Amino acid sequence: MSKSIKFIHTADVHLGKKLSCNSSKNSKVKDIFINATEQAFKNLVELAVAEEIDFILIAGDLYDREARSIKSSRFFLKQCQYLNENEIKIYIISGNHDPAGIENEVFELPENVHYFSSEKVETIKYKKDNKLAARIIGQSYRQKFENRTMYNYYTAPDKSVFNIALLHTALNKDNNRYVPVNKSELLTKNEIHYWALGHLHQYQKLSQDPSINFPGALQSHNISEQGSKGAILVEVDSNLKIKENFVPLSPIIFKEIVVDLERENELDNITKLQQLINEKLEKQFNNIKINNKSRKYKIKAAVIRLNIVGRTPVHQYVADNREELEETLLEDMRIKFSRESPSLWLHSLILRTAKPLKNLEELKKSSQLYQNINQLINDLLTDNELNQELLAEWGQIWQGDENAEDRSNYRFYADSKLQKNILEEVEKIIISELIEGGD
Ligand SMILES: [Mn+2]
C-alpha cells in the first residue's frame, strides 16, 4: 500500500505575458487583460490550497520570456511563499520560453520549490509522513531549442509508488526544436504512471494508462486558443488508482463567432444589422453567465471576434465604407457590452459580405461557368497537389509551423479554415465580376 497523493499539473503559464485588448480606451477591460496570466496563476494557487494538495507540477514555460521580468518574478516568489506556508511543494522544469541555461530566478525561492537541472535527469523522491509517496522525474531546457532526448534516461527502480515524468515537448518525432518524441515512445517507459507534458496550449488527454496529458496554457493568449483554459487536478489513491479533473481557471476566454446573413433577407439597413449583432452577443453573454455559475474561478471577460458573412442587401452600405462601418459597429458594441460583468469584449469585427445574387440557385444549376469556378475552388481545398500549389502561390507570408508557438506575428498561418474563407471570398468576387458585372 502506498500513500495517497493529490497534485495539480499545469504548464505554459507564461507569467509576464500581457494580453492586448486591441483598444486603449477602456481601462477596466485593459486591466483584466494586463493581469490575466497572473490572475490565472493566483486561481491555481487558491485551488491548490483549497484542495489541500501535496504539490504542483509546472511542465515548462512558467515565464513568457527568457529575461524574466522583476515584477513577474516577485509575483511568483509571493505565490511560492504562500504555498510554503500551506506545505505545498512546487516542481518545475524550464521550457523553450524560460530555458535554464539563459537566466535563473532573480529572487531566492523558498525551500518548497524545486527546479529540475538542465544538465541531467533528476529524480525527486516525494515523501509523505516520512514515507516515499511519489517519484518525480524531469529535466529542464538548456536553451530556446532543445533536441536532446532526455526522456530516454527517465527511469524508476520499480512501480511500487506513483512515478511522474515531466517533459516539455511538441510530441512530434520530426520536431527537433522541442524534444523529438512521439506518444508510442513514451508508452515504452513502463515504470511511468503519469506523463506531465507541457508546450502545446490545448488541453489533451492522450492516454489513460499510463496517463499522458497536456494541460494546455493556463490562460490563452489570442483568438487561436479558444474556450476555457485551466489545469488538471489529480488524485492517486493507495492502490495507485487515479482520478483526474480538468479545472477551468482562466479569467479570459476567447471566442470566434460567424454571423451568416445569407438568409436574413429583410436585413437592408445598418440598424437592422446592429440589432442582429446585438442579439448574437446577448446570447453569448448569457452563455458565459451560465458557464460562470458552474465555475468556482470566474470568467472576467470573454473576447469575441465577430465575422459577418453572406450575401445580403445590407452589403450596399458595406461595399464602399467597409472599414468605417467595421469601426462604428465595433465601437457601439464595445460601449454596450464592456460595462457588463463579466465583460464581453469585442476584439475585432470583420465584414465579409457580398451583394445578393437574385438568381443564385438558378446559376448553381444552369451556369457551366459557375459550376466550373465552384469545382476549381473545391479542388484547391481538397486536392493535395493543387493545395500545395495554391500555398506556394500565396508565398512565404502565409507559411508557418503547425505549432501555435512557432507562428510569427508577421505572417499568417494558412490553416484550412482560413484557406476556405479566402477562397469563398474569391468565389464571390469572380461570380460578381463575371456574371453580374461588378459590385
Ligand atoms: Mn513551450
Short mmCIF file of C-alpha atoms and ligand atoms in Angstrom, two decimals:
data_model
loop_
_atom_site.label_atom_id
_atom_site.label_comp_id
_atom_site.label_asym_id
_atom_site.label_seq_id
_atom_site.Cartn_x
_atom_site.Cartn_y
_atom_site.Cartn_z
CA MET A 1 0.00 0.00 0.00
CA SER A 2 1.26 3.40 -0.95
CA LYS A 3 0.37 6.82 0.44
CA SER A 4 -2.41 8.57 -1.45
CA ILE A 5 -1.37 11.81 -3.10
CA LYS A 6 -3.05 14.78 -4.70
CA PHE A 7 -1.42 17.19 -7.14
CA ILE A 8 -2.04 19.76 -9.85
CA HIS A 9 -0.46 19.53 -13.29
CA THR A 10 -0.04 22.83 -15.14
CA ALA A 11 2.24 24.16 -17.90
CA ASP A 12 2.63 27.16 -20.19
CA VAL A 13 1.70 29.72 -17.55
CA HIS A 14 3.66 32.42 -19.41
CA LEU A 15 3.95 34.83 -16.48
CA GLY A 16 4.82 38.29 -17.73
CA LYS A 17 2.75 37.93 -20.87
CA LYS A 18 0.49 40.95 -21.31
CA LEU A 19 -2.57 40.26 -23.37
CA SER A 20 -3.77 43.01 -25.67
CA CYS A 21 -7.41 44.09 -25.86
CA ASN A 22 -6.90 46.00 -29.12
CA SER A 23 -8.01 49.28 -27.61
CA SER A 24 -6.60 51.85 -25.25
CA LYS A 25 -9.89 53.44 -24.27
CA ASN A 26 -11.43 51.07 -21.78
CA SER A 27 -9.32 50.90 -18.63
CA LYS A 28 -11.47 48.30 -16.86
CA VAL A 29 -11.04 45.85 -19.72
CA LYS A 30 -7.38 46.80 -20.15
CA ASP A 31 -6.70 45.90 -16.52
CA ILE A 32 -8.35 42.49 -16.88
CA PHE A 33 -6.14 41.81 -19.90
CA ILE A 34 -2.89 43.00 -18.35
CA ASN A 35 -3.44 40.95 -15.19
CA ALA A 36 -4.90 37.82 -16.83
CA THR A 37 -1.89 35.46 -16.67
CA GLU A 38 -1.18 36.36 -13.03
CA GLN A 39 -4.86 36.06 -12.15
CA ALA A 40 -4.96 32.59 -13.70
CA PHE A 41 -1.96 31.53 -11.60
CA LYS A 42 -3.50 33.05 -8.46
CA ASN A 43 -6.60 30.97 -9.14
CA LEU A 44 -4.42 27.88 -9.45
CA VAL A 45 -2.71 28.59 -6.12
CA GLU A 46 -6.07 29.15 -4.48
CA LEU A 47 -7.28 25.82 -5.87
CA ALA A 48 -4.12 24.09 -4.57
CA VAL A 49 -4.72 25.42 -1.05
CA ALA A 50 -8.46 24.73 -1.08
CA GLU A 51 -7.91 21.14 -2.28
CA GLU A 52 -5.05 20.61 0.20
CA ILE A 53 -2.86 19.14 -2.49
CA ASP A 54 0.68 17.83 -1.97
CA PHE A 55 2.43 19.51 -4.88
CA ILE A 56 2.13 21.49 -8.11
CA LEU A 57 3.87 20.33 -11.30
CA ILE A 58 4.84 23.01 -13.82
CA ALA A 59 5.85 21.36 -17.11
CA GLY A 60 7.72 24.28 -18.67
CA ASP A 61 7.15 27.88 -19.79
CA LEU A 62 6.32 29.22 -16.34
CA TYR A 63 7.66 32.52 -17.64
CA ASP A 64 6.94 34.03 -21.00
CA ARG A 65 10.44 35.27 -21.71
CA GLU A 66 13.98 34.23 -21.22
CA ALA A 67 14.66 37.52 -19.48
CA ARG A 68 12.28 37.13 -16.58
CA SER A 69 10.74 40.40 -15.50
CA ILE A 70 11.32 41.53 -11.92
CA LYS A 71 7.61 42.02 -11.39
CA SER A 72 6.53 38.57 -12.53
CA SER A 73 9.44 37.01 -10.59
CA ARG A 74 8.33 38.80 -7.43
CA PHE A 75 4.76 37.71 -8.08
CA PHE A 76 5.90 34.08 -8.36
CA LEU A 77 8.04 34.40 -5.22
CA LYS A 78 5.00 35.55 -3.22
CA GLN A 79 2.88 32.69 -4.53
CA CYS A 80 5.62 30.20 -3.58
CA GLN A 81 5.87 31.67 -0.08
CA TYR A 82 2.12 31.35 0.35
CA LEU A 83 2.24 27.74 -0.88
CA ASN A 84 5.13 27.05 1.51
CA GLU A 85 3.00 28.26 4.43
CA ASN A 86 0.44 25.70 3.28
CA GLU A 87 3.04 22.92 2.93
CA ILE A 88 2.61 22.60 -0.81
CA LYS A 89 5.65 21.85 -2.95
CA ILE A 90 6.32 23.08 -6.49
CA TYR A 91 8.28 21.09 -9.08
CA ILE A 92 9.32 22.94 -12.21
CA ILE A 93 11.05 22.23 -15.49
CA SER A 94 12.07 25.08 -17.79
CA GLY A 95 10.67 25.15 -21.32
CA ASN A 96 11.62 26.95 -24.50
CA HIS A 97 10.33 30.27 -23.15
CA ASP A 98 12.30 30.15 -19.92
CA PRO A 99 15.32 27.90 -20.59
CA ALA A 100 17.51 27.26 -17.56
CA GLY A 101 20.78 27.98 -19.32
CA ILE A 102 19.88 31.57 -20.14
CA GLU A 103 18.82 33.14 -16.87
CA ASN A 104 17.96 31.93 -13.40
CA GLU A 105 15.32 33.07 -10.95
CA VAL A 106 16.14 36.61 -9.86
CA PHE A 107 14.94 36.02 -6.29
CA GLU A 108 15.88 33.23 -3.94
CA LEU A 109 12.89 30.96 -3.79
CA PRO A 110 11.72 29.17 -0.64
CA GLU A 111 12.67 25.54 0.05
CA ASN A 112 9.34 24.14 -1.20
CA VAL A 113 10.36 24.94 -4.80
CA HIS A 114 12.48 22.61 -6.92
CA TYR A 115 13.77 23.49 -10.38
CA PHE A 116 14.97 20.49 -12.35
CA SER A 117 18.51 20.67 -13.73
CA SER A 118 19.05 21.29 -17.42
CA GLU A 119 22.25 19.24 -17.41
CA LYS A 120 20.99 15.89 -16.22
CA VAL A 121 17.83 13.96 -15.48
CA GLU A 122 16.86 14.25 -11.82
CA THR A 123 14.52 12.10 -9.76
CA ILE A 124 12.92 13.73 -6.73
CA LYS A 125 11.58 11.47 -4.01
CA TYR A 126 8.39 12.96 -2.61
CA LYS A 127 7.84 11.84 0.96
CA LYS A 128 4.67 11.95 2.99
CA ASP A 129 4.81 11.24 6.74
CA ASN A 130 8.42 10.20 6.16
CA LYS A 131 7.36 7.55 3.67
CA LEU A 132 8.17 7.58 -0.05
CA ALA A 133 4.90 8.56 -1.79
CA ALA A 134 5.94 9.51 -5.34
CA ARG A 135 8.92 9.93 -7.64
CA ILE A 136 9.09 12.97 -9.89
CA ILE A 137 11.47 12.76 -12.83
CA GLY A 138 12.43 15.63 -15.10
CA GLN A 139 14.95 17.75 -16.94
CA SER A 140 14.85 21.41 -17.97
CA TYR A 141 15.53 23.02 -21.33
CA ARG A 142 19.04 24.37 -21.58
CA GLN A 143 18.27 26.68 -24.48
CA LYS A 144 15.39 28.01 -26.51
CA PHE A 145 15.54 24.97 -28.74
CA GLU A 146 16.07 21.56 -27.26
CA ASN A 147 16.85 18.49 -29.37
CA ARG A 148 18.13 16.26 -26.56
CA THR A 149 16.08 13.14 -25.93
CA MET A 150 16.17 13.34 -22.15
CA TYR A 151 13.13 11.06 -21.75
CA ASN A 152 15.39 8.15 -22.76
CA TYR A 153 17.01 8.46 -19.35
CA TYR A 154 13.76 8.79 -17.39
CA THR A 155 13.63 5.63 -15.28
CA ALA A 156 12.35 4.45 -11.93
CA PRO A 157 13.53 1.38 -9.99
CA ASP A 158 10.02 -0.02 -9.53
CA LYS A 159 6.29 0.71 -9.74
CA SER A 160 5.57 0.47 -6.02
CA VAL A 161 4.98 4.22 -5.79
CA PHE A 162 3.48 6.67 -8.26
CA ASN A 163 6.11 7.68 -10.85
CA ILE A 164 5.63 11.01 -12.61
CA ALA A 165 7.64 12.28 -15.60
CA LEU A 166 7.81 15.97 -16.54
CA LEU A 167 8.55 16.78 -20.17
CA HIS A 168 8.23 19.91 -22.32
CA THR A 169 7.68 18.75 -25.87
CA ALA A 170 5.70 19.30 -29.07
CA LEU A 171 5.25 15.49 -29.07
CA ASN A 172 6.41 15.32 -32.66
CA LYS A 173 9.23 12.98 -33.64
CA ASP A 174 10.22 15.27 -36.53
CA ASN A 175 10.36 18.45 -34.48
CA ASN A 176 13.94 18.81 -33.30
CA ARG A 177 13.31 22.13 -31.62
CA TYR A 178 11.04 20.90 -28.84
CA VAL A 179 12.35 17.45 -27.84
CA PRO A 180 11.60 15.00 -30.65
CA VAL A 181 9.45 12.16 -29.33
CA ASN A 182 6.12 10.55 -30.06
CA LYS A 183 3.47 9.00 -27.89
CA SER A 184 4.43 5.37 -28.57
CA GLU A 185 7.96 6.03 -27.34
CA LEU A 186 6.60 7.42 -24.09
CA LEU A 187 4.48 4.29 -23.75
CA THR A 188 7.60 2.08 -23.81
CA LYS A 189 8.61 3.59 -20.46
CA ASN A 190 6.79 1.01 -18.37
CA GLU A 191 7.56 2.42 -14.94
CA ILE A 192 5.95 5.80 -15.55
CA HIS A 193 2.37 6.22 -14.26
CA TYR A 194 1.84 9.81 -15.31
CA TRP A 195 3.38 11.91 -18.09
CA ALA A 196 3.03 15.59 -17.17
CA LEU A 197 3.62 17.24 -20.54
CA GLY A 198 3.84 20.90 -21.49
CA HIS A 199 4.22 23.08 -24.58
CA LEU A 200 1.01 22.57 -26.57
CA HIS A 201 -1.54 25.15 -25.50
CA GLN A 202 -4.60 22.96 -25.91
CA TYR A 203 -5.74 20.54 -23.17
CA GLN A 204 -5.28 16.98 -24.43
CA LYS A 205 -5.67 13.63 -22.75
CA LEU A 206 -3.57 11.25 -24.86
CA SER A 207 -3.63 8.06 -22.83
CA GLN A 208 -5.44 6.63 -19.82
CA ASP A 209 -2.94 4.09 -18.51
CA PRO A 210 -0.31 5.42 -18.20
CA SER A 211 -1.89 8.83 -18.06
CA ILE A 212 -0.42 11.20 -20.66
CA ASN A 213 -1.70 14.77 -20.54
CA PHE A 214 -1.13 18.24 -21.88
CA PRO A 215 -2.98 20.61 -19.52
CA GLY A 216 -2.78 23.39 -22.14
CA ALA A 217 -1.95 27.01 -21.42
CA LEU A 218 -3.26 28.32 -18.12
CA GLN A 219 -4.55 31.41 -19.92
CA SER A 220 -4.98 31.57 -23.69
CA HIS A 221 -3.15 34.38 -25.43
CA ASN A 222 -5.17 35.05 -28.54
CA ILE A 223 -8.13 34.10 -30.64
CA SER A 224 -6.42 30.96 -31.98
CA GLU A 225 -6.73 29.46 -28.47
CA GLN A 226 -10.46 29.32 -27.86
CA GLY A 227 -12.54 28.29 -24.87
CA SER A 228 -11.75 27.79 -21.17
CA LYS A 229 -8.18 27.12 -20.08
CA GLY A 230 -7.12 25.53 -16.82
CA ALA A 231 -5.12 22.84 -15.06
CA ILE A 232 -5.50 19.16 -14.18
CA LEU A 233 -6.25 18.14 -10.61
CA VAL A 234 -5.06 14.58 -10.00
CA GLU A 235 -5.82 12.28 -7.07
CA VAL A 236 -3.97 8.99 -6.63
CA ASP A 237 -5.28 6.53 -4.05
CA SER A 238 -3.28 3.98 -2.05
CA ASN A 239 -3.70 1.39 -4.85
CA LEU A 240 -2.25 3.88 -7.35
CA LYS A 241 -5.69 4.28 -8.95
CA ILE A 242 -6.02 7.72 -10.40
CA LYS A 243 -8.81 10.29 -10.68
CA GLU A 244 -8.39 13.36 -12.90
CA ASN A 245 -10.34 16.58 -13.26
CA PHE A 246 -9.76 19.46 -15.62
CA VAL A 247 -10.45 22.68 -13.68
CA PRO A 248 -11.11 25.88 -15.68
CA LEU A 249 -9.04 28.73 -14.22
CA SER A 250 -8.52 31.34 -16.95
CA PRO A 251 -10.17 34.72 -16.30
CA ILE A 252 -10.39 35.44 -20.02
CA ILE A 253 -11.82 33.23 -22.74
CA PHE A 254 -11.56 33.80 -26.49
CA LYS A 255 -14.25 33.01 -28.99
CA GLU A 256 -14.79 33.49 -32.70
CA ILE A 257 -18.36 33.84 -33.93
CA VAL A 258 -19.58 33.70 -37.51
CA VAL A 259 -22.81 35.54 -38.30
CA ASP A 260 -24.18 34.44 -41.66
CA LEU A 261 -26.55 36.98 -43.20
CA GLU A 262 -27.39 34.78 -46.19
CA ARG A 263 -30.94 34.05 -45.07
CA GLU A 264 -31.63 37.43 -43.47
CA ASN A 265 -33.49 38.80 -46.49
CA GLU A 266 -35.07 41.70 -44.64
CA LEU A 267 -31.73 42.99 -43.48
CA ASP A 268 -31.42 46.13 -45.59
CA ASN A 269 -30.06 48.79 -43.24
CA ILE A 270 -27.42 49.26 -40.56
CA THR A 271 -29.89 49.47 -37.69
CA LYS A 272 -31.19 46.01 -38.51
CA LEU A 273 -27.62 44.75 -38.72
CA GLN A 274 -26.86 46.24 -35.32
CA GLN A 275 -29.93 44.60 -33.86
CA LEU A 276 -28.89 41.22 -35.19
CA ILE A 277 -25.33 41.55 -33.87
CA ASN A 278 -26.78 42.65 -30.58
CA GLU A 279 -28.94 39.52 -30.37
CA LYS A 280 -25.96 37.27 -31.11
CA LEU A 281 -23.85 38.96 -28.45
CA GLU A 282 -26.67 38.82 -25.89
CA LYS A 283 -26.80 35.07 -26.47
CA GLN A 284 -23.05 34.75 -25.94
CA PHE A 285 -23.27 36.86 -22.83
CA ASN A 286 -25.96 34.60 -21.37
CA ASN A 287 -23.93 31.50 -22.17
CA ILE A 288 -20.97 32.93 -20.27
CA LYS A 289 -23.16 33.76 -17.28
CA ILE A 290 -24.44 30.16 -17.26
CA ASN A 291 -20.85 28.89 -17.62
CA ASN A 292 -19.76 31.07 -14.70
CA LYS A 293 -22.40 29.53 -12.42
CA SER A 294 -20.57 26.20 -12.57
CA ARG A 295 -17.10 27.74 -12.32
CA LYS A 296 -15.52 28.48 -8.97
CA TYR A 297 -12.93 30.70 -10.65
CA LYS A 298 -15.00 33.08 -12.74
CA ILE A 299 -14.60 34.31 -16.29
CA LYS A 300 -13.97 38.06 -16.07
CA ALA A 301 -14.03 38.79 -19.77
CA ALA A 302 -14.94 36.99 -22.95
CA VAL A 303 -13.12 38.18 -26.02
CA ILE A 304 -15.10 37.89 -29.20
CA ARG A 305 -14.09 38.07 -32.81
CA LEU A 306 -17.12 38.59 -34.97
CA ASN A 307 -17.09 37.50 -38.61
CA ILE A 308 -20.07 38.75 -40.57
CA VAL A 309 -20.50 36.90 -43.83
CA GLY A 310 -23.04 36.12 -46.56
CA ARG A 311 -24.82 37.68 -49.48
CA THR A 312 -27.08 40.37 -48.09
CA PRO A 313 -28.94 43.54 -49.13
CA VAL A 314 -27.07 45.44 -46.41
CA HIS A 315 -23.89 44.94 -48.43
CA GLN A 316 -24.74 48.11 -50.37
CA TYR A 317 -23.58 50.05 -47.27
CA VAL A 318 -20.58 47.85 -46.71
CA ALA A 319 -19.09 47.96 -50.20
CA ASP A 320 -17.57 51.45 -50.11
CA ASN A 321 -17.30 52.02 -46.37
CA ARG A 322 -16.13 48.70 -45.02
CA GLU A 323 -13.52 49.95 -42.58
CA GLU A 324 -15.56 52.87 -41.36
CA LEU A 325 -18.56 50.64 -40.79
CA GLU A 326 -16.49 47.99 -39.00
CA GLU A 327 -15.09 50.66 -36.70
CA THR A 328 -18.50 52.16 -35.96
CA LEU A 329 -20.16 48.84 -35.20
CA LEU A 330 -17.21 47.80 -33.05
CA GLU A 331 -17.29 51.00 -31.03
CA ASP A 332 -21.04 50.85 -30.34
CA MET A 333 -20.98 47.21 -29.30
CA ARG A 334 -17.96 47.71 -27.08
CA ILE A 335 -19.67 50.54 -25.23
CA LYS A 336 -22.75 48.42 -24.69
CA PHE A 337 -21.17 45.15 -23.55
CA SER A 338 -17.92 46.03 -21.82
CA ARG A 339 -19.86 47.70 -18.99
CA GLU A 340 -21.45 44.39 -18.11
CA SER A 341 -19.92 41.92 -15.74
CA PRO A 342 -18.32 39.70 -16.91
CA SER A 343 -17.25 41.95 -19.75
CA LEU A 344 -17.99 40.92 -23.24
CA TRP A 345 -15.19 42.44 -25.24
CA LEU A 346 -15.34 42.70 -28.99
CA HIS A 347 -11.74 42.24 -30.07
CA SER A 348 -12.49 42.71 -33.74
CA LEU A 349 -15.35 42.76 -36.19
CA ILE A 350 -14.85 41.71 -39.78
CA LEU A 351 -17.37 42.34 -42.54
CA ARG A 352 -17.08 39.81 -45.35
CA THR A 353 -20.45 40.30 -47.00
CA ALA A 354 -21.37 40.35 -50.67
CA LYS A 355 -24.31 41.63 -52.62
CA PRO A 356 -27.20 39.25 -53.09
CA LEU A 357 -27.48 37.27 -56.29
CA LYS A 358 -31.13 37.09 -57.22
CA ASN A 359 -30.69 34.05 -59.35
CA LEU A 360 -28.01 32.26 -57.32
CA GLU A 361 -29.94 28.99 -57.08
CA GLU A 362 -30.66 29.13 -60.78
CA LEU A 363 -26.97 29.83 -61.52
CA LYS A 364 -25.84 26.90 -59.43
CA LYS A 365 -27.96 24.60 -61.54
CA SER A 366 -27.62 26.02 -65.02
CA SER A 367 -24.40 28.03 -65.36
CA GLN A 368 -21.45 25.99 -66.58
CA LEU A 369 -19.16 28.88 -65.62
CA TYR A 370 -20.46 28.91 -62.06
CA GLN A 371 -20.06 25.16 -61.75
CA ASN A 372 -16.50 25.29 -63.08
CA ILE A 373 -15.45 28.00 -60.64
CA ASN A 374 -17.12 26.13 -57.82
CA GLN A 375 -15.40 22.89 -58.79
CA LEU A 376 -11.99 24.58 -59.05
CA ILE A 377 -12.32 26.14 -55.61
CA ASN A 378 -13.37 22.82 -54.16
CA ASP A 379 -10.38 21.11 -55.81
CA LEU A 380 -7.98 23.72 -54.46
CA LEU A 381 -9.09 22.82 -50.95
CA THR A 382 -9.30 19.05 -51.29
CA ASP A 383 -6.68 18.02 -53.87
CA ASN A 384 -3.37 17.79 -52.08
CA GLU A 385 -1.21 18.70 -55.05
CA LEU A 386 -3.37 21.66 -56.07
CA ASN A 387 -3.49 22.81 -52.47
CA GLN A 388 0.31 22.84 -52.27
CA GLU A 389 0.44 24.84 -55.48
CA LEU A 390 -2.02 27.33 -54.04
CA LEU A 391 0.05 27.81 -50.87
CA ALA A 392 3.21 28.24 -52.95
CA GLU A 393 1.40 30.85 -55.00
CA TRP A 394 0.43 32.73 -51.85
CA GLY A 395 4.11 32.93 -50.96
CA GLN A 396 6.14 33.00 -47.79
CA ILE A 397 3.96 35.37 -45.85
CA TRP A 398 1.49 32.51 -45.48
CA GLN A 399 3.89 29.92 -44.25
CA GLY A 400 4.26 28.89 -40.68
CA ASP A 401 4.54 25.97 -38.36
CA GLU A 402 1.62 23.90 -37.19
CA ASN A 403 2.65 24.77 -33.66
CA ALA A 404 0.97 27.94 -32.39
CA GLU A 405 4.13 28.96 -30.52
CA ASP A 406 6.17 28.94 -33.70
CA ARG A 407 3.88 31.23 -35.58
CA SER A 408 5.32 34.62 -36.31
CA ASN A 409 3.23 37.73 -35.67
CA TYR A 410 4.31 38.97 -39.08
CA ARG A 411 2.99 36.03 -41.02
CA PHE A 412 -0.37 34.45 -41.50
CA TYR A 413 -0.91 30.82 -40.84
CA ALA A 414 -2.95 29.47 -43.71
CA ASP A 415 -4.86 26.72 -41.95
CA SER A 416 -7.72 25.02 -43.74
CA LYS A 417 -10.31 27.34 -42.22
CA LEU A 418 -8.53 30.47 -43.40
CA GLN A 419 -7.98 28.95 -46.84
CA LYS A 420 -11.67 28.21 -47.10
CA ASN A 421 -12.61 31.75 -46.05
CA ILE A 422 -10.28 33.29 -48.61
CA LEU A 423 -11.42 31.04 -51.43
CA GLU A 424 -15.07 31.73 -50.63
CA GLU A 425 -14.27 35.43 -50.92
CA VAL A 426 -12.53 34.80 -54.22
CA GLU A 427 -15.53 32.91 -55.47
CA LYS A 428 -17.85 35.78 -54.61
CA ILE A 429 -15.63 38.30 -56.39
CA ILE A 430 -15.30 36.19 -59.54
CA ILE A 431 -19.01 35.47 -59.70
CA SER A 432 -19.96 39.07 -59.15
CA GLU A 433 -17.42 40.34 -61.74
CA LEU A 434 -18.15 37.76 -64.41
CA ILE A 435 -21.83 37.17 -64.07
CA GLU A 436 -23.17 40.40 -62.67
CA GLY A 437 -20.62 42.91 -63.93
CA GLY A 438 -19.18 44.18 -60.69
CA ASP A 439 -20.26 45.36 -57.25
MN MN B 1 6.74 25.95 -24.88
#
